[in-house]
Amino acid sequence: MFLALAMVVAACGGSESSDPPDTTAGASPTTVGASPEGTQPPTTEAESSDTPPAAGQPGGIVLTIGDETWEFGSAQCAFYNASPGSDGSEWNVSNIKDGLQVYVNVDSFETSVTIDDIANGGNPTLSWEAVDDAVSLTVDGDSISAQGTFTDNVGGSGPTEGTLEAECADWFEG
């Protein structure tokens, strides 16, 4: 819940941010495994950038499930307890564009990657999720990669392979 609040504050331009997590040279990427039970991403519509970041500039999320790809021009990133990829870290990465929210979550309850139609409330046009054993996340400094098997919660199509690449320009510490 705290991270959800941190994401809303971060997306609304909270005035305090911490330095990015330690990305010292030679640090190896950390892969996040599965966790029990789940939490829900925040559903407050926040402003987001519809344009991709300039070449060489960090920020953005690209999610591909099957033959469909969604691109978000920026990423709101927050962590709690420890830097993302470190033991005990709880973190999330999110963005909202065109009524869709992409959300990556790692906490003591679950590990998940989701994309949901939040504009249509109880009648969403799409809702995909890869949770716990169905997703593998890797953190390498400010870069997050995921591979997983996504479940279609709206269309009911069979499990579909997908990937996510995200780059955090700033991390907000909660």
PDB file of C-alpha atoms in Angstrom:
ATOM      1  CA  MET A   1       0.000   0.000   0.000  1.00  0.00           C
ATOM      2  CA  PHE A   2       2.855   2.347   0.829  1.00  0.00           C
ATOM      3  CA  LEU A   3       4.424   1.770  -2.576  1.00  0.00           C
ATOM      4  CA  ALA A   4       1.109   2.494  -4.270  1.00  0.00           C
ATOM      5  CA  LEU A   5       1.019   5.853  -2.500  1.00  0.00           C
ATOM      6  CA  ALA A   6       4.645   6.497  -3.419  1.00  0.00           C
ATOM      7  CA  MET A   7       3.870   5.808  -7.093  1.00  0.00           C
ATOM      8  CA  VAL A   8       0.975   8.296  -7.063  1.00  0.00           C
ATOM      9  CA  VAL A   9       3.149  10.947  -5.389  1.00  0.00           C
ATOM     10  CA  ALA A  10       5.983  10.243  -7.827  1.00  0.00           C
ATOM     11  CA  ALA A  11       3.700  10.466 -10.835  1.00  0.00           C
ATOM     12  CA  CYS A  12       2.254  13.751  -9.598  1.00  0.00           C
ATOM     13  CA  GLY A  13       5.699  15.307  -9.289  1.00  0.00           C
ATOM     14  CA  GLY A  14       6.525  14.795  -5.623  1.00  0.00           C
ATOM     15  CA  SER A  15       9.268  17.200  -4.643  1.00  0.00           C
ATOM     16  CA  GLU A  16      11.606  14.773  -2.953  1.00  0.00           C
ATOM     17  CA  SER A  17      13.425  12.004  -4.710  1.00  0.00           C
ATOM     18  CA  SER A  18      16.444  10.032  -3.764  1.00  0.00           C
ATOM     19  CA  ASP A  19      19.469   9.271  -5.820  1.00  0.00           C
ATOM     20  CA  PRO A  20      19.098   6.243  -8.069  1.00  0.00           C
ATOM     21  CA  PRO A  21      19.929   2.921  -6.473  1.00  0.00           C
ATOM     22  CA  ASP A  22      23.550   1.867  -6.320  1.00  0.00           C
ATOM     23  CA  THR A  23      24.655   0.913  -9.815  1.00  0.00           C
ATOM     24  CA  THR A  24      28.360   0.521  -9.211  1.00  0.00           C
ATOM     25  CA  ALA A  25      30.408  -0.882 -12.052  1.00  0.00           C
ATOM     26  CA  GLY A  26      30.713  -4.618 -11.970  1.00  0.00           C
ATOM     27  CA  ALA A  27      27.488  -5.096 -10.050  1.00  0.00           C
ATOM     28  CA  SER A  28      25.717  -8.115 -11.390  1.00  0.00           C
ATOM     29  CA  PRO A  29      22.050  -8.128 -12.344  1.00  0.00           C
ATOM     30  CA  THR A  30      19.661  -9.564  -9.789  1.00  0.00           C
ATOM     31  CA  THR A  31      16.867 -11.902 -10.773  1.00  0.00           C
ATOM     32  CA  VAL A  32      13.710 -11.791  -8.689  1.00  0.00           C
ATOM     33  CA  GLY A  33      11.835 -15.022  -8.126  1.00  0.00           C
ATOM     34  CA  ALA A  34       8.307 -15.814  -7.095  1.00  0.00           C
ATOM     35  CA  SER A  35       6.530 -14.715  -3.936  1.00  0.00           C
ATOM     36  CA  PRO A  36       3.188 -15.735  -2.352  1.00  0.00           C
ATOM     37  CA  GLU A  37      -0.228 -13.947  -2.587  1.00  0.00           C
ATOM     38  CA  GLY A  38      -0.871 -10.683  -4.411  1.00  0.00           C
ATOM     39  CA  THR A  39      -1.474  -6.964  -4.194  1.00  0.00           C
ATOM     40  CA  GLN A  40      -3.222  -4.670  -6.651  1.00  0.00           C
ATOM     41  CA  PRO A  41      -1.557  -1.786  -8.515  1.00  0.00           C
ATOM     42  CA  PRO A  42      -2.786   1.741  -7.935  1.00  0.00           C
ATOM     43  CA  THR A  43      -5.569   2.738 -10.294  1.00  0.00           C
ATOM     44  CA  THR A  44      -5.338   6.505  -9.972  1.00  0.00           C
ATOM     45  CA  GLU A  45      -4.890   8.016 -13.433  1.00  0.00           C
ATOM     46  CA  ALA A  46      -1.626   9.944 -13.411  1.00  0.00           C
ATOM     47  CA  GLU A  47      -0.109  12.107 -16.081  1.00  0.00           C
ATOM     48  CA  SER A  48       2.316  10.273 -18.296  1.00  0.00           C
ATOM     49  CA  SER A  49       4.427  11.085 -21.264  1.00  0.00           C
ATOM     50  CA  ASP A  50       3.055   9.862 -24.581  1.00  0.00           C
ATOM     51  CA  THR A  51       6.337  10.431 -26.358  1.00  0.00           C
ATOM     52  CA  PRO A  52       9.285   8.082 -26.108  1.00  0.00           C
ATOM     53  CA  PRO A  53      12.364   9.429 -24.346  1.00  0.00           C
ATOM     54  CA  ALA A  54      14.974  11.130 -26.509  1.00  0.00           C
ATOM     55  CA  ALA A  55      17.747   8.906 -27.828  1.00  0.00           C
ATOM     56  CA  GLY A  56      20.234   8.176 -25.078  1.00  0.00           C
ATOM     57  CA  GLN A  57      17.877   9.380 -22.341  1.00  0.00           C
ATOM     58  CA  PRO A  58      16.674   6.906 -19.701  1.00  0.00           C
ATOM     59  CA  GLY A  59      13.022   6.196 -19.082  1.00  0.00           C
ATOM     60  CA  GLY A  60      10.270   4.203 -20.677  1.00  0.00           C
ATOM     61  CA  ILE A  61       8.554   0.829 -20.695  1.00  0.00           C
ATOM     62  CA  VAL A  62       7.960  -1.575 -23.577  1.00  0.00           C
ATOM     63  CA  LEU A  63       5.696  -4.572 -22.944  1.00  0.00           C
ATOM     64  CA  THR A  64       5.157  -7.241 -25.604  1.00  0.00           C
ATOM     65  CA  ILE A  65       2.674 -10.075 -25.163  1.00  0.00           C
ATOM     66  CA  GLY A  66       2.382 -12.406 -28.136  1.00  0.00           C
ATOM     67  CA  ASP A  67       2.290 -10.178 -31.225  1.00  0.00           C
ATOM     68  CA  GLU A  68       1.017  -7.056 -29.437  1.00  0.00           C
ATOM     69  CA  THR A  69       3.328  -4.333 -28.077  1.00  0.00           C
ATOM     70  CA  TRP A  70       2.589  -1.368 -25.808  1.00  0.00           C
ATOM     71  CA  GLU A  71       5.079   1.479 -25.391  1.00  0.00           C
ATOM     72  CA  PHE A  72       5.093   3.975 -22.545  1.00  0.00           C
ATOM     73  CA  GLY A  73       7.382   7.001 -22.901  1.00  0.00           C
ATOM     74  CA  SER A  74       8.392   7.130 -19.252  1.00  0.00           C
ATOM     75  CA  ALA A  75       8.473   5.002 -16.130  1.00  0.00           C
ATOM     76  CA  GLN A  76       7.578   5.967 -12.572  1.00  0.00           C
ATOM     77  CA  CYS A  77       9.810   3.899 -10.298  1.00  0.00           C
ATOM     78  CA  ALA A  78       9.710   3.575  -6.508  1.00  0.00           C
ATOM     79  CA  PHE A  79      11.331   1.357  -3.910  1.00  0.00           C
ATOM     80  CA  TYR A  80      11.132   0.649  -0.197  1.00  0.00           C
ATOM     81  CA  ASN A  81      13.534  -0.979   2.291  1.00  0.00           C
ATOM     82  CA  ALA A  82      16.498  -1.438  -0.079  1.00  0.00           C
ATOM     83  CA  SER A  83      17.559  -0.618  -3.614  1.00  0.00           C
ATOM     84  CA  PRO A  84      15.747  -2.653  -6.294  1.00  0.00           C
ATOM     85  CA  GLY A  85      17.428  -5.988  -6.827  1.00  0.00           C
ATOM     86  CA  SER A  86      18.801  -6.065  -3.272  1.00  0.00           C
ATOM     87  CA  ASP A  87      17.589  -8.520  -0.651  1.00  0.00           C
ATOM     88  CA  GLY A  88      14.502  -7.201   1.131  1.00  0.00           C
ATOM     89  CA  SER A  89      13.697  -4.627  -1.530  1.00  0.00           C
ATOM     90  CA  GLU A  90      10.090  -3.930  -2.406  1.00  0.00           C
ATOM     91  CA  TRP A  91       9.660  -1.940  -5.603  1.00  0.00           C
ATOM     92  CA  ASN A  92       7.389  -1.118  -8.493  1.00  0.00           C
ATOM     93  CA  VAL A  93       7.507   0.458 -11.934  1.00  0.00           C
ATOM     94  CA  SER A  94       4.403   1.850 -13.607  1.00  0.00           C
ATOM     95  CA  ASN A  95       2.897   4.171 -16.168  1.00  0.00           C
ATOM     96  CA  ILE A  96      -0.528   5.050 -17.556  1.00  0.00           C
ATOM     97  CA  LYS A  97      -1.251   5.883 -21.195  1.00  0.00           C
ATOM     98  CA  ASP A  98      -4.472   5.895 -23.199  1.00  0.00           C
ATOM     99  CA  GLY A  99      -6.419   4.398 -20.280  1.00  0.00           C
ATOM    100  CA  LEU A 100      -4.003   1.463 -19.882  1.00  0.00           C
ATOM    101  CA  GLN A 101      -1.731   0.901 -16.903  1.00  0.00           C
ATOM    102  CA  VAL A 102       1.409  -1.205 -17.030  1.00  0.00           C
ATOM    103  CA  TYR A 103       2.584  -2.257 -13.579  1.00  0.00           C
ATOM    104  CA  VAL A 104       5.606  -4.236 -12.362  1.00  0.00           C
ATOM    105  CA  ASN A 105       5.549  -5.170  -8.686  1.00  0.00           C
ATOM    106  CA  VAL A 106       7.921  -6.965  -6.326  1.00  0.00           C
ATOM    107  CA  ASP A 107       7.012  -7.132  -2.650  1.00  0.00           C
ATOM    108  CA  SER A 108       6.629  -9.644   0.157  1.00  0.00           C
ATOM    109  CA  PHE A 109       3.280 -10.779  -1.294  1.00  0.00           C
ATOM    110  CA  GLU A 110       3.966 -11.281  -5.011  1.00  0.00           C
ATOM    111  CA  THR A 111       6.041 -10.678  -8.085  1.00  0.00           C
ATOM    112  CA  SER A 112       3.958  -9.543 -11.054  1.00  0.00           C
ATOM    113  CA  VAL A 113       3.816  -7.810 -14.409  1.00  0.00           C
ATOM    114  CA  THR A 114       0.369  -6.599 -15.505  1.00  0.00           C
ATOM    115  CA  ILE A 115      -1.310  -4.400 -18.063  1.00  0.00           C
ATOM    116  CA  ASP A 116      -4.908  -3.370 -17.431  1.00  0.00           C
ATOM    117  CA  ASP A 117      -7.591  -1.210 -18.982  1.00  0.00           C
ATOM    118  CA  ILE A 118      -8.289   1.107 -16.055  1.00  0.00           C
ATOM    119  CA  ALA A 119     -10.440   3.534 -18.045  1.00  0.00           C
ATOM    120  CA  ASN A 120     -13.405   1.158 -18.334  1.00  0.00           C
ATOM    121  CA  GLY A 121     -13.804   0.130 -14.702  1.00  0.00           C
ATOM    122  CA  GLY A 122     -15.795  -3.092 -14.368  1.00  0.00           C
ATOM    123  CA  ASN A 123     -15.843  -3.696 -18.136  1.00  0.00           C
ATOM    124  CA  PRO A 124     -12.158  -3.698 -19.163  1.00  0.00           C
ATOM    125  CA  THR A 125     -11.145  -4.273 -22.777  1.00  0.00           C
ATOM    126  CA  LEU A 126      -7.916  -5.990 -21.728  1.00  0.00           C
ATOM    127  CA  SER A 127      -6.223  -7.378 -18.652  1.00  0.00           C
ATOM    128  CA  TRP A 128      -3.044  -9.462 -18.843  1.00  0.00           C
ATOM    129  CA  GLU A 129      -0.954 -10.718 -15.934  1.00  0.00           C
ATOM    130  CA  ALA A 130       2.138 -12.816 -15.268  1.00  0.00           C
ATOM    131  CA  VAL A 131       2.418 -13.576 -11.561  1.00  0.00           C
ATOM    132  CA  ASP A 132       4.909 -15.341  -9.294  1.00  0.00           C
ATOM    133  CA  ASP A 133       6.233 -18.549 -10.955  1.00  0.00           C
ATOM    134  CA  ALA A 134       4.964 -17.341 -14.349  1.00  0.00           C
ATOM    135  CA  VAL A 135       7.372 -14.368 -14.456  1.00  0.00           C
ATOM    136  CA  SER A 136      11.095 -13.826 -14.041  1.00  0.00           C
ATOM    137  CA  LEU A 137      12.411 -10.306 -13.422  1.00  0.00           C
ATOM    138  CA  THR A 138      15.999  -9.096 -13.695  1.00  0.00           C
ATOM    139  CA  VAL A 139      17.236  -5.797 -12.284  1.00  0.00           C
ATOM    140  CA  ASP A 140      20.495  -4.327 -13.580  1.00  0.00           C
ATOM    141  CA  GLY A 141      20.908  -0.841 -12.129  1.00  0.00           C
ATOM    142  CA  ASP A 142      18.083   1.245 -13.579  1.00  0.00           C
ATOM    143  CA  SER A 143      17.104  -1.396 -16.167  1.00  0.00           C
ATOM    144  CA  ILE A 144      14.379  -3.970 -15.567  1.00  0.00           C
ATOM    145  CA  SER A 145      13.752  -6.958 -17.825  1.00  0.00           C
ATOM    146  CA  ALA A 146      10.990  -9.513 -17.506  1.00  0.00           C
ATOM    147  CA  GLN A 147      10.028 -12.696 -19.280  1.00  0.00           C
ATOM    148  CA  GLY A 148       6.857 -14.530 -18.508  1.00  0.00           C
ATOM    149  CA  THR A 149       3.747 -16.405 -19.417  1.00  0.00           C
ATOM    150  CA  PHE A 150       0.782 -14.043 -19.358  1.00  0.00           C
ATOM    151  CA  THR A 151      -2.838 -14.950 -18.624  1.00  0.00           C
ATOM    152  CA  ASP A 152      -5.603 -13.120 -20.507  1.00  0.00           C
ATOM    153  CA  ASN A 153      -8.206 -12.181 -17.872  1.00  0.00           C
ATOM    154  CA  VAL A 154     -10.650 -10.662 -20.402  1.00  0.00           C
ATOM    155  CA  GLY A 155     -10.453 -12.582 -23.679  1.00  0.00           C
ATOM    156  CA  GLY A 156      -9.726 -15.948 -22.121  1.00  0.00           C
ATOM    157  CA  SER A 157      -7.067 -16.857 -24.679  1.00  0.00           C
ATOM    158  CA  GLY A 158      -4.475 -19.401 -23.640  1.00  0.00           C
ATOM    159  CA  PRO A 159      -1.257 -18.514 -21.827  1.00  0.00           C
ATOM    160  CA  THR A 160       0.930 -16.264 -23.997  1.00  0.00           C
ATOM    161  CA  GLU A 161       4.649 -15.560 -23.743  1.00  0.00           C
ATOM    162  CA  GLY A 162       5.722 -11.968 -23.203  1.00  0.00           C
ATOM    163  CA  THR A 163       8.609  -9.667 -22.345  1.00  0.00           C
ATOM    164  CA  LEU A 164       9.028  -6.308 -20.676  1.00  0.00           C
ATOM    165  CA  GLU A 165      11.908  -3.838 -20.821  1.00  0.00           C
ATOM    166  CA  ALA A 166      11.881  -0.769 -18.568  1.00  0.00           C
ATOM    167  CA  GLU A 167      14.380   1.957 -17.851  1.00  0.00           C
ATOM    168  CA  CYS A 168      14.005   4.157 -14.757  1.00  0.00           C
ATOM    169  CA  ALA A 169      15.264   7.743 -15.013  1.00  0.00           C
ATOM    170  CA  ASP A 170      14.684   8.312 -11.275  1.00  0.00           C
ATOM    171  CA  TRP A 171      13.801   6.092  -8.323  1.00  0.00           C
ATOM    172  CA  PHE A 172      11.629   7.482  -5.542  1.00  0.00           C
ATOM    173  CA  GLU A 173      12.383   6.091  -2.113  1.00  0.00           C
ATOM    174  CA  GLY A 174       9.493   5.383   0.230  1.00  0.00           C
TER     175      GLY A 174
END
